[in-house]
mmCIF file of C-alpha atoms in Angstrom:
data_model
loop_
_atom_site.group_PDB
_atom_site.id
_atom_site.type_symbol
_atom_site.label_atom_id
_atom_site.label_comp_id
_atom_site.label_asym_id
_atom_site.label_seq_id
_atom_site.Cartn_x
_atom_site.Cartn_y
_atom_site.Cartn_z
ATOM 1 C CA UNK A 1 86.531 94.823 96.808
ATOM 2 C CA UNK A 2 89.871 95.162 97.860
ATOM 3 C CA UNK A 3 92.300 96.546 94.893
ATOM 4 C CA UNK A 4 96.127 95.852 94.957
ATOM 5 C CA UNK A 5 97.541 96.816 98.186
ATOM 6 C CA UNK A 6 100.686 97.968 98.758
ATOM 7 C CA UNK A 7 103.187 99.020 101.537
ATOM 8 C CA UNK A 8 104.886 100.383 102.675
ATOM 9 C CA UNK A 9 103.784 103.824 101.599
ATOM 10 C CA UNK A 10 106.014 105.270 101.529
ATOM 11 C CA UNK A 11 110.089 104.541 102.384
ATOM 12 C CA UNK A 12 113.211 106.183 103.109
ATOM 13 C CA UNK A 13 117.365 104.164 102.266
ATOM 14 C CA UNK A 14 120.793 104.973 102.346
ATOM 15 C CA UNK A 15 122.589 104.448 99.753
ATOM 16 C CA UNK A 16 123.718 100.687 99.567
ATOM 17 C CA UNK A 17 120.391 99.114 101.738
ATOM 18 C CA UNK A 18 118.500 96.548 100.129
ATOM 19 C CA UNK A 19 114.604 97.081 100.254
ATOM 20 C CA UNK A 20 111.621 94.477 100.115
ATOM 21 C CA UNK A 21 108.464 96.075 98.790
ATOM 22 C CA UNK A 22 105.488 94.255 99.241
ATOM 23 C CA UNK A 23 102.139 93.862 96.911
ATOM 24 C CA UNK A 24 98.602 91.908 97.825
ATOM 25 C CA UNK A 25 96.643 91.197 94.492
ATOM 26 C CA UNK A 26 93.607 91.422 93.862
ATOM 27 C CA UNK A 27 91.726 88.680 95.144
ATOM 28 C CA UNK A 28 91.242 85.670 92.090
ATOM 29 C CA UNK A 29 93.971 87.193 90.519
ATOM 30 C CA UNK A 30 96.963 85.244 89.886
ATOM 31 C CA UNK A 31 99.505 87.487 88.450
ATOM 32 C CA UNK A 32 101.313 90.623 89.278
ATOM 33 C CA UNK A 33 103.255 92.652 87.471
ATOM 34 C CA UNK A 34 106.205 95.892 89.209
ATOM 35 C CA UNK A 35 107.074 98.890 87.820
ATOM 36 C CA UNK A 36 108.990 101.435 88.763
ATOM 37 C CA UNK A 37 107.752 105.339 87.596
ATOM 38 C CA UNK A 38 110.429 107.912 88.031
ATOM 39 C CA UNK A 39 109.008 111.597 88.124
ATOM 40 C CA UNK A 40 107.858 112.814 84.756
ATOM 41 C CA UNK A 41 108.567 109.435 83.143
ATOM 42 C CA UNK A 42 105.817 106.560 82.452
ATOM 43 C CA UNK A 43 106.181 103.441 84.732
ATOM 44 C CA UNK A 44 108.380 101.087 83.361
ATOM 45 C CA UNK A 45 108.379 97.668 83.374
ATOM 46 C CA UNK A 46 111.028 95.301 85.374
ATOM 47 C CA UNK A 47 109.099 92.054 85.589
ATOM 48 C CA UNK A 48 105.556 89.991 85.815
ATOM 49 C CA UNK A 49 104.768 86.851 87.805
ATOM 50 C CA UNK A 50 101.955 84.363 87.359
ATOM 51 C CA UNK A 51 101.599 81.450 89.516
ATOM 52 C CA UNK A 52 104.734 82.393 90.787
ATOM 53 C CA UNK A 53 106.824 82.145 88.212
ATOM 54 C CA UNK A 54 108.686 84.870 86.132
ATOM 55 C CA UNK A 55 107.026 85.333 82.775
ATOM 56 C CA UNK A 56 108.554 88.864 82.240
ATOM 57 C CA UNK A 57 111.416 91.102 82.812
ATOM 58 C CA UNK A 58 112.188 94.614 82.005
ATOM 59 C CA UNK A 59 115.298 95.972 81.169
ATOM 60 C CA UNK A 60 117.014 96.237 84.929
ATOM 61 C CA UNK A 61 120.284 95.396 86.507
ATOM 62 C CA UNK A 62 120.863 91.972 88.773
ATOM 63 C CA UNK A 63 120.135 94.449 92.220
ATOM 64 C CA UNK A 64 116.289 93.650 91.175
ATOM 65 C CA UNK A 65 114.790 90.551 92.362
ATOM 66 C CA UNK A 66 111.391 89.269 92.773
ATOM 67 C CA UNK A 67 108.784 86.804 94.295
ATOM 68 C CA UNK A 68 104.856 85.267 93.507
ATOM 69 C CA UNK A 69 103.836 83.052 96.854
ATOM 70 C CA UNK A 70 101.341 80.833 96.472
ATOM 71 C CA UNK A 71 98.865 82.710 97.715
ATOM 72 C CA UNK A 72 99.790 85.292 94.948
ATOM 73 C CA UNK A 73 101.433 88.141 96.795
ATOM 74 C CA UNK A 74 104.525 89.042 95.793
ATOM 75 C CA UNK A 75 108.135 91.160 97.392
ATOM 76 C CA UNK A 76 109.714 93.211 95.072
ATOM 77 C CA UNK A 77 113.471 93.346 96.138
ATOM 78 C CA UNK A 78 116.268 95.626 95.696
ATOM 79 C CA UNK A 79 119.897 95.675 97.188
ATOM 80 C CA UNK A 80 122.578 97.651 97.503
ATOM 81 C CA UNK A 81 120.265 101.129 96.832
ATOM 82 C CA UNK A 82 121.564 103.805 94.252
ATOM 83 C CA UNK A 83 120.345 107.062 94.513
ATOM 84 C CA UNK A 84 118.142 106.549 91.344
ATOM 85 C CA UNK A 85 116.125 104.009 92.460
ATOM 86 C CA UNK A 86 114.647 107.423 94.354
ATOM 87 C CA UNK A 87 110.885 106.890 92.487
ATOM 88 C CA UNK A 88 107.657 105.381 92.681
ATOM 89 C CA UNK A 89 107.314 101.617 92.154
ATOM 90 C CA UNK A 90 104.193 100.468 91.332
ATOM 91 C CA UNK A 91 102.037 96.790 91.606
ATOM 92 C CA UNK A 92 99.791 95.570 88.791
ATOM 93 C CA UNK A 93 97.498 92.086 89.571
ATOM 94 C CA UNK A 94 95.669 90.357 86.686
ATOM 95 C CA UNK A 95 93.805 87.389 85.861
ATOM 96 C CA UNK A 96 96.346 85.862 84.007
ATOM 97 C CA UNK A 97 99.431 86.097 82.698
ATOM 98 C CA UNK A 98 99.927 88.298 79.360
ATOM 99 C CA UNK A 99 96.998 90.117 77.514
ATOM 100 C CA UNK A 100 95.232 90.143 81.073
ATOM 101 C CA UNK A 101 93.835 93.175 81.898
ATOM 102 C CA UNK A 102 96.133 94.744 84.928
ATOM 103 C CA UNK A 103 95.021 97.041 88.104
ATOM 104 C CA UNK A 104 97.452 99.444 89.815
ATOM 105 C CA UNK A 105 97.821 99.887 93.493
ATOM 106 C CA UNK A 106 98.534 103.384 94.706
ATOM 107 C CA UNK A 107 102.611 101.990 94.626
ATOM 108 C CA UNK A 108 105.215 102.394 97.087
ATOM 109 C CA UNK A 109 107.068 105.733 97.208
ATOM 110 C CA UNK A 110 111.423 104.783 97.632
ATOM 111 C CA UNK A 111 113.257 108.219 98.347
ATOM 112 C CA UNK A 112 117.315 106.580 98.747
ATOM 113 C CA UNK A 113 119.356 109.160 100.081
ATOM 114 C CA UNK B 1 114.766 99.835 69.811
ATOM 115 C CA UNK B 2 111.861 98.849 71.498
ATOM 116 C CA UNK B 3 110.012 102.474 72.511
ATOM 117 C CA UNK B 4 106.503 104.258 72.987
ATOM 118 C CA UNK B 5 106.364 107.906 71.941
ATOM 119 C CA UNK B 6 103.536 110.289 73.224
ATOM 120 C CA UNK B 7 104.170 113.128 70.460
ATOM 121 C CA UNK B 8 102.254 115.591 73.462
ATOM 122 C CA UNK B 9 103.891 116.308 77.477
ATOM 123 C CA UNK B 10 100.872 118.935 77.732
ATOM 124 C CA UNK B 11 97.518 119.422 76.075
ATOM 125 C CA UNK B 12 94.643 122.231 77.242
ATOM 126 C CA UNK B 13 91.856 122.315 75.839
ATOM 127 C CA UNK B 14 88.619 124.765 76.713
ATOM 128 C CA UNK B 15 85.698 122.192 77.208
ATOM 129 C CA UNK B 16 83.585 120.402 73.970
ATOM 130 C CA UNK B 17 86.454 120.709 72.047
ATOM 131 C CA UNK B 18 87.519 117.930 70.616
ATOM 132 C CA UNK B 19 90.884 116.171 71.679
ATOM 133 C CA UNK B 20 93.831 113.922 69.726
ATOM 134 C CA UNK B 21 96.403 112.310 71.261
ATOM 135 C CA UNK B 22 99.179 110.566 70.218
ATOM 136 C CA UNK B 23 101.437 107.574 69.735
ATOM 137 C CA UNK B 24 103.359 106.020 67.778
ATOM 138 C CA UNK B 25 105.160 102.375 68.923
ATOM 139 C CA UNK B 26 108.383 100.670 67.702
ATOM 140 C CA UNK B 27 108.168 96.806 68.633
ATOM 141 C CA UNK B 28 109.387 93.884 65.962
ATOM 142 C CA UNK B 29 106.642 91.221 66.778
ATOM 143 C CA UNK B 30 102.380 91.006 67.101
ATOM 144 C CA UNK B 31 101.647 93.877 69.785
ATOM 145 C CA UNK B 32 98.825 95.025 72.510
ATOM 146 C CA UNK B 33 98.301 98.489 72.933
ATOM 147 C CA UNK B 34 96.704 99.983 75.626
ATOM 148 C CA UNK B 35 95.414 103.836 76.607
ATOM 149 C CA UNK B 36 95.793 103.760 80.600
ATOM 150 C CA UNK B 37 94.598 107.169 82.602
ATOM 151 C CA UNK B 38 95.502 108.104 86.087
ATOM 152 C CA UNK B 39 92.790 111.371 87.114
ATOM 153 C CA UNK B 40 94.387 113.047 89.706
ATOM 154 C CA UNK B 41 95.198 111.788 93.186
ATOM 155 C CA UNK B 42 93.271 108.210 91.558
ATOM 156 C CA UNK B 43 95.558 104.463 90.417
ATOM 157 C CA UNK B 44 96.297 103.940 86.649
ATOM 158 C CA UNK B 45 92.959 102.257 85.066
ATOM 159 C CA UNK B 46 92.426 100.978 82.025
ATOM 160 C CA UNK B 47 90.899 102.885 79.789
ATOM 161 C CA UNK B 48 90.507 100.498 76.347
ATOM 162 C CA UNK B 49 92.822 97.837 74.516
ATOM 163 C CA UNK B 50 93.645 97.140 71.525
ATOM 164 C CA UNK B 51 94.576 92.857 70.612
ATOM 165 C CA UNK B 52 92.833 92.172 67.085
ATOM 166 C CA UNK B 53 90.422 92.792 65.143
ATOM 167 C CA UNK B 54 88.329 95.928 64.279
ATOM 168 C CA UNK B 55 91.400 98.450 64.168
ATOM 169 C CA UNK B 56 88.747 101.348 65.924
ATOM 170 C CA UNK B 57 88.337 100.827 69.739
ATOM 171 C CA UNK B 58 86.107 102.176 71.766
ATOM 172 C CA UNK B 59 87.144 102.946 75.661
ATOM 173 C CA UNK B 60 85.352 104.170 79.086
ATOM 174 C CA UNK B 61 84.038 107.766 79.040
ATOM 175 C CA UNK B 62 83.331 108.418 75.318
ATOM 176 C CA UNK B 63 86.976 107.303 74.212
ATOM 177 C CA UNK B 64 88.545 105.529 71.512
ATOM 178 C CA UNK B 65 91.488 104.770 69.631
ATOM 179 C CA UNK B 66 92.395 103.413 66.159
ATOM 180 C CA UNK B 67 95.365 100.851 65.159
ATOM 181 C CA UNK B 68 96.912 101.559 62.182
ATOM 182 C CA UNK B 69 99.205 99.082 61.982
ATOM 183 C CA UNK B 70 100.910 100.825 58.897
ATOM 184 C CA UNK B 71 102.415 103.545 60.984
ATOM 185 C CA UNK B 72 102.295 101.888 64.308
ATOM 186 C CA UNK B 73 100.586 104.168 65.193
ATOM 187 C CA UNK B 74 97.384 104.115 68.074
ATOM 188 C CA UNK B 75 95.830 107.388 68.546
ATOM 189 C CA UNK B 76 93.378 108.530 71.801
ATOM 190 C CA UNK B 77 90.610 110.595 70.362
ATOM 191 C CA UNK B 78 87.388 112.068 71.941
ATOM 192 C CA UNK B 79 84.587 113.921 70.156
ATOM 193 C CA UNK B 80 84.130 116.114 72.970
ATOM 194 C CA UNK B 81 86.449 116.674 76.606
ATOM 195 C CA UNK B 82 84.772 117.438 79.691
ATOM 196 C CA UNK B 83 86.873 119.354 82.753
ATOM 197 C CA UNK B 84 86.244 115.935 84.484
ATOM 198 C CA UNK B 85 88.809 114.346 82.054
ATOM 199 C CA UNK B 86 91.604 115.930 83.233
ATOM 200 C CA UNK B 87 94.166 113.335 83.780
ATOM 201 C CA UNK B 88 97.787 112.135 82.235
ATOM 202 C CA UNK B 89 97.114 109.361 79.972
ATOM 203 C CA UNK B 90 99.818 106.823 79.354
ATOM 204 C CA UNK B 91 99.835 104.682 76.161
ATOM 205 C CA UNK B 92 100.882 101.334 76.313
ATOM 206 C CA UNK B 93 102.460 98.378 74.425
ATOM 207 C CA UNK B 94 102.430 94.505 75.556
ATOM 208 C CA UNK B 95 104.937 92.855 73.346
ATOM 209 C CA UNK B 96 105.452 88.502 73.342
ATOM 210 C CA UNK B 97 108.447 87.296 72.546
ATOM 211 C CA UNK B 98 109.404 83.571 72.902
ATOM 212 C CA UNK B 99 106.770 82.462 75.295
ATOM 213 C CA UNK B 100 107.781 85.562 77.918
ATOM 214 C CA UNK B 101 106.077 89.142 78.278
ATOM 215 C CA UNK B 102 106.987 92.687 78.224
ATOM 216 C CA UNK B 103 105.474 96.113 79.018
ATOM 217 C CA UNK B 104 106.412 100.051 77.487
ATOM 218 C CA UNK B 105 104.533 102.614 78.323
ATOM 219 C CA UNK B 106 104.648 106.221 76.873
ATOM 220 C CA UNK B 107 106.144 109.247 79.199
ATOM 221 C CA UNK B 108 102.699 110.242 79.628
ATOM 222 C CA UNK B 109 100.124 112.559 78.521
ATOM 223 C CA UNK B 110 98.887 115.483 80.983
ATOM 224 C CA UNK B 111 95.617 116.700 79.574
ATOM 225 C CA UNK B 112 93.705 119.882 81.047
ATOM 226 C CA UNK B 113 90.241 120.863 80.907
ATOM 227 C CA UNK B 114 89.778 124.361 81.224
ATOM 228 C CA UNK B 115 86.026 125.071 82.529
#
């Protein structure tokens, strides 16, 4: 069975640009969460979506947005990129919101120059 | 402030030694607690979880953790580590406020087990 898939695996952008990261959950999973992981730190929660609705939000600026599609895949958008946005962005899917066990993808490595 | 603290950033043990990784959290309200593990070259995966009930929970590969509410702690233990336990371990809290969810991870502990 396919796990959580994320694309692209690596991305290089310059300051001020915007970026879209994509995530396909495990088949049957209806919830997707996004995390930012800076080197040497634990994952920082950005969003959780369930059935196309936002169900949780971390402490990130409005430059970060996301959405979930009818097939439960998801996009994370970041506008006006800053150097500090350079990180590994992880997607996790679960059968349901909240207590559902999260299964993580390999992540997208974003470098902002 | 909501936070998760992992006391040890790096731990080195010999095989067969006992392991205890500390985790303390600060979060108002009901929490659910997790330990995740990331083996070299692999994705983050769930090691064990606590939602309610028996505060001593058992996970995969012989790991267990004890929830002590009065100490806001959820320490991870294993009586005898193996070389294959070399990995990074993350403690995490999931809290609920007004029907929305928030996940907080600790900074992680890198465990190296010497053969």
